[in-house]
DNA sequence: AAATGTTGTGCAATCGGGTTGCAAAGTCAA
DNA sequence: TTGACTTTGCAACCCGATTGCACAACATTT
């Protein structure tokens, strides 16, 4: 099939089933993060729970990461090639309140915060809301 | 009834009904942000939709603010007295992955981010996840 | 006080995203 | 070919959020 897709799957140790190839293709084409319900609509006839489990697998294998953008549904985006979903890979996300799209700001790392005494860091979710470039034009 | 509570309601132009007094009392007692389902459990017999609309009203009148902590339910916490829920009032939140409590880090403002060309800022939600002081002991 | 309008409350129903159990289908290696 | 293991499809279910509607409480006017 598509070389790029199979390579990405192999790189993350995910067996390249037909379903997974299709889902990854959609994820790669899509420029912004996508939710399970949105993903479902991209297919004529696809089962929600299969898609759900596909996303779960992708996430566990660190092929995609999830964004809690507060829209009520988690959104997913493909990770950079050597992302391991650790703190160093965390970046800021942007939700456009007009077009409701969620962008990965890959170049903008989540700033480090000095936590209060006794609190320890594990993870972070930083979402900025506003108007995106397209909607500002 | 309770002076502090009625004062806070009056300050934000909210009519002090019995229900609202009770809800605000719970919110003030609670040291961490609280969700609608959690709030519901604090009362023997209270209607979910009334509580829901009470929270909505409080939020519109800027008596409380909502935190999207990714737990699946929005959590609410009482605003500082002169908070107007504008960018200047935004602060970081902390979700403990052990006890599942969400803390307002009132002293830690959400850092300003240089957005890409064409993107404009409206709001932000910054949640750090980790282990809280109590759970670290 | 009585009539009227406005606001708040309680109940039941609905919506939607996420999640699970289970059986059938597919994969793969012995 | 057989049997173990993985993946998929379908049908539920869970749960937080939200809404419509009728009634109660409250305020305002006569
Ligand atoms: Mn991202
Ligand atoms: Mn807060
Ligand atoms: Zn936009
Ligand atoms: Zn804790």
Coordinates of C-alpha atoms (C1' of nucleotides) and ligand atoms in Angstrom, one line a residue:
Chain A
X1 CA 0.0 0.0 0.0
X2 CA 1.2 3.4 0.9
X3 CA 4.8 3.3 1.9
X4 CA 4.8 6.3 4.3
X5 CA 1.9 5.0 6.3
X6 CA 3.2 1.5 6.6
X7 CA 6.6 2.8 7.7
X8 CA 5.1 4.9 10.4
X9 CA 3.1 2.0 11.7
X10 CA 6.1 -0.3 11.6
X11 CA 8.3 2.4 13.3
X12 CA 5.8 2.3 16.3
X13 CA 5.3 -1.5 16.3
X14 CA 1.7 -1.4 15.1
X15 CA 0.5 -4.2 12.9
X16 CA -0.6 -2.6 9.7
X17 CA -4.2 -3.8 9.3
X18 CA -6.4 -2.3 6.6
X19 CA -8.4 -0.3 9.2
X20 CA -5.3 1.2 10.7
X21 CA -3.9 2.2 7.4
X22 CA -7.1 4.0 6.6
X23 CA -7.3 5.7 9.9
X24 CA -3.7 6.8 9.8
X25 CA -4.2 8.1 6.3
X26 CA -7.1 10.3 7.5
X27 CA -5.1 11.5 10.5
X28 CA -2.1 12.5 8.3
X29 CA -4.2 14.3 5.8
X30 CA -6.1 16.2 8.4
X31 CA -4.2 19.4 9.3
X32 CA -5.8 19.8 12.7
X33 CA -6.5 17.4 15.6
X34 CA -9.6 15.2 15.1
X35 CA -12.1 13.6 17.5
X36 CA -13.6 10.2 17.4
X37 CA -17.0 11.4 16.2
X38 CA -15.3 13.5 13.5
X39 CA -13.2 10.6 12.4
X40 CA -16.3 8.4 12.2
X41 CA -17.8 10.9 9.7
X42 CA -14.8 10.5 7.5
X43 CA -15.9 7.0 6.7
X44 CA -18.9 5.8 4.9
X45 CA -19.3 2.8 7.0
X46 CA -17.0 2.3 9.9
X47 CA -17.6 1.0 13.4
X48 CA -17.3 3.5 16.2
X49 CA -15.7 1.0 18.6
X50 CA -13.2 -0.2 16.1
X51 CA -12.2 3.4 15.4
X52 CA -12.1 4.0 19.2
X53 CA -9.8 1.1 19.7
X54 CA -7.6 2.0 16.8
X55 CA -7.1 5.4 18.3
X56 CA -6.4 3.8 21.7
X57 CA -3.8 1.6 20.1
X58 CA -2.2 4.5 18.3
X59 CA -2.0 6.5 21.5
X60 CA -0.5 3.6 23.5
X61 CA 2.1 3.1 20.8
X62 CA 2.8 6.8 20.8
X63 CA 1.8 7.4 17.2
X64 CA -0.7 10.0 18.1
X65 CA -1.4 12.2 21.1
X66 CA -4.6 13.4 22.6
X67 CA -5.6 17.0 23.3
X68 CA -8.2 18.0 25.9
X69 CA -9.4 21.1 24.2
X70 CA -12.6 21.5 26.2
X71 CA -14.9 21.0 23.3
X72 CA -16.4 17.9 25.0
X73 CA -14.5 15.4 22.9
X74 CA -10.9 14.5 22.9
X75 CA -9.0 15.3 19.8
X76 CA -6.1 13.4 18.4
X77 CA -3.1 14.4 16.2
X78 CA -0.2 12.4 14.8
X79 CA 3.0 12.8 16.8
X80 CA 6.3 14.0 15.3
X81 CA 8.4 11.1 14.2
X82 CA 10.6 10.8 17.3
X83 CA 8.0 11.9 19.9
X84 CA 7.8 9.7 22.9
X85 CA 4.9 11.7 24.5
X86 CA 7.2 12.7 27.4
X87 CA 7.2 16.1 29.0
X88 CA 9.9 17.2 26.5
X89 CA 7.5 16.6 23.7
X90 CA 4.6 18.6 25.1
X91 CA 3.5 21.5 23.1
X92 CA 0.8 24.1 23.2
X93 CA -2.5 23.7 21.4
X94 CA -4.8 26.2 19.9
X95 CA -8.5 26.0 19.6
X96 CA -10.2 28.4 17.2
X97 CA -13.5 29.6 18.7
X98 CA -14.8 30.4 15.2
X99 CA -14.1 27.4 13.1
X100 CA -13.7 25.0 16.1
X101 CA -10.5 23.5 14.8
X102 CA -7.7 22.5 17.1
X103 CA -4.1 23.2 16.0
X104 CA -0.9 21.6 17.3
X105 CA 1.6 24.4 17.9
X106 CA 4.5 22.0 17.6
X107 CA 7.1 24.8 17.8
X108 CA 5.8 26.1 21.1
X109 CA 6.7 24.0 24.1
X110 CA 4.6 24.0 27.2
X111 CA 6.4 26.4 29.5
X112 CA 7.9 25.0 32.7
X113 CA 6.1 26.1 35.8
X114 CA 7.5 26.3 39.3
X115 CA 4.9 24.3 41.3
X116 CA 4.1 24.9 44.9
X117 CA 6.2 23.0 47.5
X118 CA 5.3 19.3 47.5
X119 CA 3.6 19.1 44.1
X120 CA 5.3 17.1 41.4
X121 CA 4.8 17.2 37.7
X122 CA 3.8 14.4 35.4
X123 CA 2.0 15.9 32.5
X124 CA 0.3 19.0 31.2
X125 CA -2.4 20.2 28.9
X126 CA -2.2 23.8 27.7
X127 CA -4.8 25.0 25.3
X128 CA -5.1 28.6 24.1
X129 CA -8.4 29.7 22.6
X130 CA -8.9 32.5 20.2
X131 CA -9.2 33.1 16.4
X132 CA -7.0 31.3 14.0
X133 CA -5.2 32.7 11.0
X134 CA -7.9 31.7 8.5
X135 CA -10.8 33.0 10.5
X136 CA -8.9 36.3 11.2
X137 CA -8.8 37.1 7.5
Chain B
X1 CA -28.4 34.0 56.8
X2 CA -24.6 33.9 56.4
X3 CA -23.3 37.4 55.9
X4 CA -20.2 36.4 53.8
X5 CA -22.3 34.4 51.4
X6 CA -25.0 37.0 50.9
X7 CA -22.3 39.7 50.4
X8 CA -20.6 37.7 47.7
X9 CA -23.9 37.1 45.9
X10 CA -24.8 40.7 46.2
X11 CA -21.4 41.8 45.0
X12 CA -22.0 39.9 41.8
X13 CA -25.6 40.9 41.4
X14 CA -27.1 37.4 42.0
X15 CA -30.4 37.2 43.8
X16 CA -29.8 35.2 47.0
X17 CA -32.2 32.3 46.9
X18 CA -32.0 29.5 49.4
X19 CA -30.5 27.2 46.8
X20 CA -27.9 29.6 45.7
X21 CA -26.8 30.3 49.3
X22 CA -26.4 26.6 49.9
X23 CA -24.5 26.0 46.7
X24 CA -22.1 28.8 47.3
X25 CA -21.6 27.6 50.9
X26 CA -20.5 24.2 49.6
X27 CA -18.3 25.8 47.0
X28 CA -16.6 28.0 49.5
X29 CA -16.0 25.2 52.0
X30 CA -14.5 23.0 49.3
X31 CA -10.8 23.6 48.9
X32 CA -10.6 22.2 45.4
X33 CA -12.7 22.7 42.3
X34 CA -15.9 20.7 42.2
X35 CA -17.9 19.2 39.3
X36 CA -21.7 19.1 38.9
X37 CA -21.9 15.4 39.8
X38 CA -19.8 15.9 42.8
X39 CA -21.9 18.9 43.9
X40 CA -25.0 16.8 43.5
X41 CA -23.6 14.3 46.0
X42 CA -23.1 17.0 48.6
X43 CA -26.9 17.3 49.0
X44 CA -29.3 14.8 50.2
X45 CA -32.0 15.8 47.8
X46 CA -31.2 18.4 45.2
X47 CA -32.2 18.5 41.6
X48 CA -29.4 18.2 39.1
X49 CA -30.7 20.7 36.6
X50 CA -31.3 23.3 39.3
X51 CA -27.7 22.8 40.4
X52 CA -26.6 23.0 36.8
X53 CA -28.4 26.2 36.3
X54 CA -27.1 27.6 39.5
X55 CA -23.6 27.0 38.4
X56 CA -24.4 28.5 35.0
X57 CA -25.6 31.6 36.7
X58 CA -22.7 31.8 39.0
X59 CA -20.3 31.5 36.0
X60 CA -22.1 34.1 34.0
X61 CA -22.0 36.5 36.9
X62 CA -18.3 35.7 37.3
X63 CA -18.7 34.4 40.8
X64 CA -17.1 31.1 39.8
X65 CA -14.8 29.9 37.0
X66 CA -14.7 26.6 35.2
X67 CA -11.7 24.3 34.7
X68 CA -11.4 21.8 31.9
X69 CA -9.2 19.4 33.7
X70 CA -9.8 16.5 31.3
X71 CA -11.5 14.3 33.9
X72 CA -14.6 14.2 31.8
X73 CA -16.5 16.7 33.9
X74 CA -16.0 20.4 34.2
X75 CA -15.0 21.6 37.6
X76 CA -15.8 24.9 39.2
X77 CA -14.2 27.1 41.8
X78 CA -15.0 30.4 43.4
X79 CA -13.3 33.3 41.9
X80 CA -11.2 35.8 43.8
X81 CA -13.2 38.8 44.9
X82 CA -12.3 41.1 42.1
X83 CA -11.8 38.6 39.4
X84 CA -13.6 39.4 36.2
X85 CA -12.6 36.2 34.4
X86 CA -10.4 38.1 32.0
X87 CA -7.0 37.1 30.7
X88 CA -5.3 38.9 33.6
X89 CA -7.2 36.7 36.0
X90 CA -6.3 33.4 34.4
X91 CA -4.2 31.1 36.6
X92 CA -2.8 27.6 36.3
X93 CA -4.7 24.6 37.6
X94 CA -3.3 21.3 39.0
X95 CA -5.0 17.9 38.8
X96 CA -3.7 15.3 41.1
X97 CA -3.6 11.9 39.4
X98 CA -3.8 10.1 42.7
X99 CA -6.6 11.8 44.6
X100 CA -8.2 13.3 41.5
X101 CA -8.6 16.7 43.0
X102 CA -8.2 19.9 41.0
X103 CA -6.5 22.8 42.7
X104 CA -6.5 26.5 41.7
X105 CA -3.0 27.7 41.7
X106 CA -4.1 31.3 42.2
X107 CA -0.6 32.6 42.5
X108 CA 0.6 31.2 39.2
X109 CA -0.6 33.2 36.2
X110 CA -1.0 31.5 32.9
X111 CA 2.2 32.4 31.0
X112 CA 1.9 34.6 28.0
X113 CA 2.6 32.9 24.7
X114 CA 3.8 34.3 21.5
X115 CA 1.3 32.9 19.0
X116 CA 2.0 32.3 15.4
X117 CA 1.3 35.1 12.9
X118 CA -2.4 35.7 12.4
X119 CA -3.6 33.9 15.6
X120 CA -5.2 36.0 18.3
X121 CA -5.7 35.2 21.9
X122 CA -9.0 35.1 23.7
X123 CA -8.7 32.6 26.6
X124 CA -6.6 29.8 27.9
X125 CA -6.8 26.6 29.9
X126 CA -3.6 25.3 31.4
X127 CA -3.8 22.2 33.6
X128 CA -0.8 20.5 35.1
X129 CA -1.2 16.9 36.1
X130 CA 0.9 15.2 38.8
X131 CA 0.9 14.4 42.5
X132 CA -0.3 16.8 45.0
X133 CA 1.3 17.6 48.3
X134 CA -1.0 15.4 50.4
X135 CA -0.5 12.4 48.1
X136 CA 3.2 12.9 48.0
X137 CA 3.5 12.4 51.7
Chain C
dA1 C1' -55.1 42.4 48.8
dA2 C1' -55.7 40.9 44.0
dA3 C1' -54.0 40.5 39.5
dT4 C1' -50.1 40.2 36.6
dG5 C1' -45.5 39.5 35.1
dT6 C1' -40.9 37.6 36.0
dT7 C1' -37.7 34.4 37.9
dG8 C1' -36.4 30.0 40.0
dT9 C1' -37.1 25.1 40.8
dG10 C1' -38.2 20.1 40.1
dC11 C1' -39.0 16.3 37.2
dA12 C1' -38.5 13.7 33.2
dA13 C1' -36.5 13.1 29.0
dT14 C1' -32.9 13.5 25.6
dC15 C1' -28.3 14.0 23.6
dG16 C1' -23.6 12.8 22.8
dG17 C1' -19.0 11.1 23.7
dG18 C1' -16.9 7.3 25.5
dT19 C1' -16.6 2.5 26.8
dT20 C1' -17.5 -2.6 27.3
dG21 C1' -19.0 -7.6 26.4
dC22 C1' -19.3 -10.8 23.3
dA23 C1' -19.2 -13.5 19.2
dA24 C1' -17.5 -13.8 14.5
dA25 C1' -13.7 -13.0 11.3
dG26 C1' -9.0 -12.7 10.3
dT27 C1' -3.9 -13.7 11.1
dC28 C1' -0.1 -16.5 11.8
dA29 C1' 2.9 -19.9 13.1
dA30 C1' 3.4 -24.8 14.3
Chain D
dT1 C1' -4.9 -28.0 8.9
dT2 C1' -5.2 -26.9 13.4
dG3 C1' -5.2 -24.0 17.4
dA4 C1' -3.8 -19.6 19.7
dC5 C1' -4.1 -15.0 19.4
dT6 C1' -5.6 -10.5 17.5
dT7 C1' -8.8 -7.6 15.3
dT8 C1' -13.3 -6.2 14.1
dG9 C1' -18.5 -5.4 14.2
dC10 C1' -22.6 -5.0 16.7
dA11 C1' -25.3 -3.9 20.4
dA12 C1' -25.6 -2.4 24.5
dC13 C1' -24.5 0.7 28.4
dC14 C1' -22.5 4.6 31.3
dC15 C1' -22.4 9.2 32.6
dG16 C1' -22.0 14.2 32.2
dA17 C1' -24.5 17.8 30.1
dT18 C1' -28.6 20.0 28.5
dT19 C1' -33.5 21.0 27.5
dG20 C1' -38.8 21.4 27.7
dC21 C1' -42.3 22.0 30.5
dA22 C1' -45.3 22.9 34.4
dC23 C1' -45.5 24.7 38.8
dA24 C1' -43.9 27.5 42.7
dA25 C1' -41.9 31.6 44.5
dC26 C1' -41.2 36.3 44.1
dA27 C1' -41.8 41.0 42.7
dT28 C1' -44.6 44.9 40.7
dT29 C1' -48.6 47.2 39.6
dT30 C1' -53.3 48.4 40.2
Ligands
LIG1 MN1 -0.4 18.4 19.3
LIG2 MN1 -9.1 28.4 39.4
LIG3 ZN1 -10.5 29.2 12.9
LIG4 ZN1 -3.6 14.3 45.5

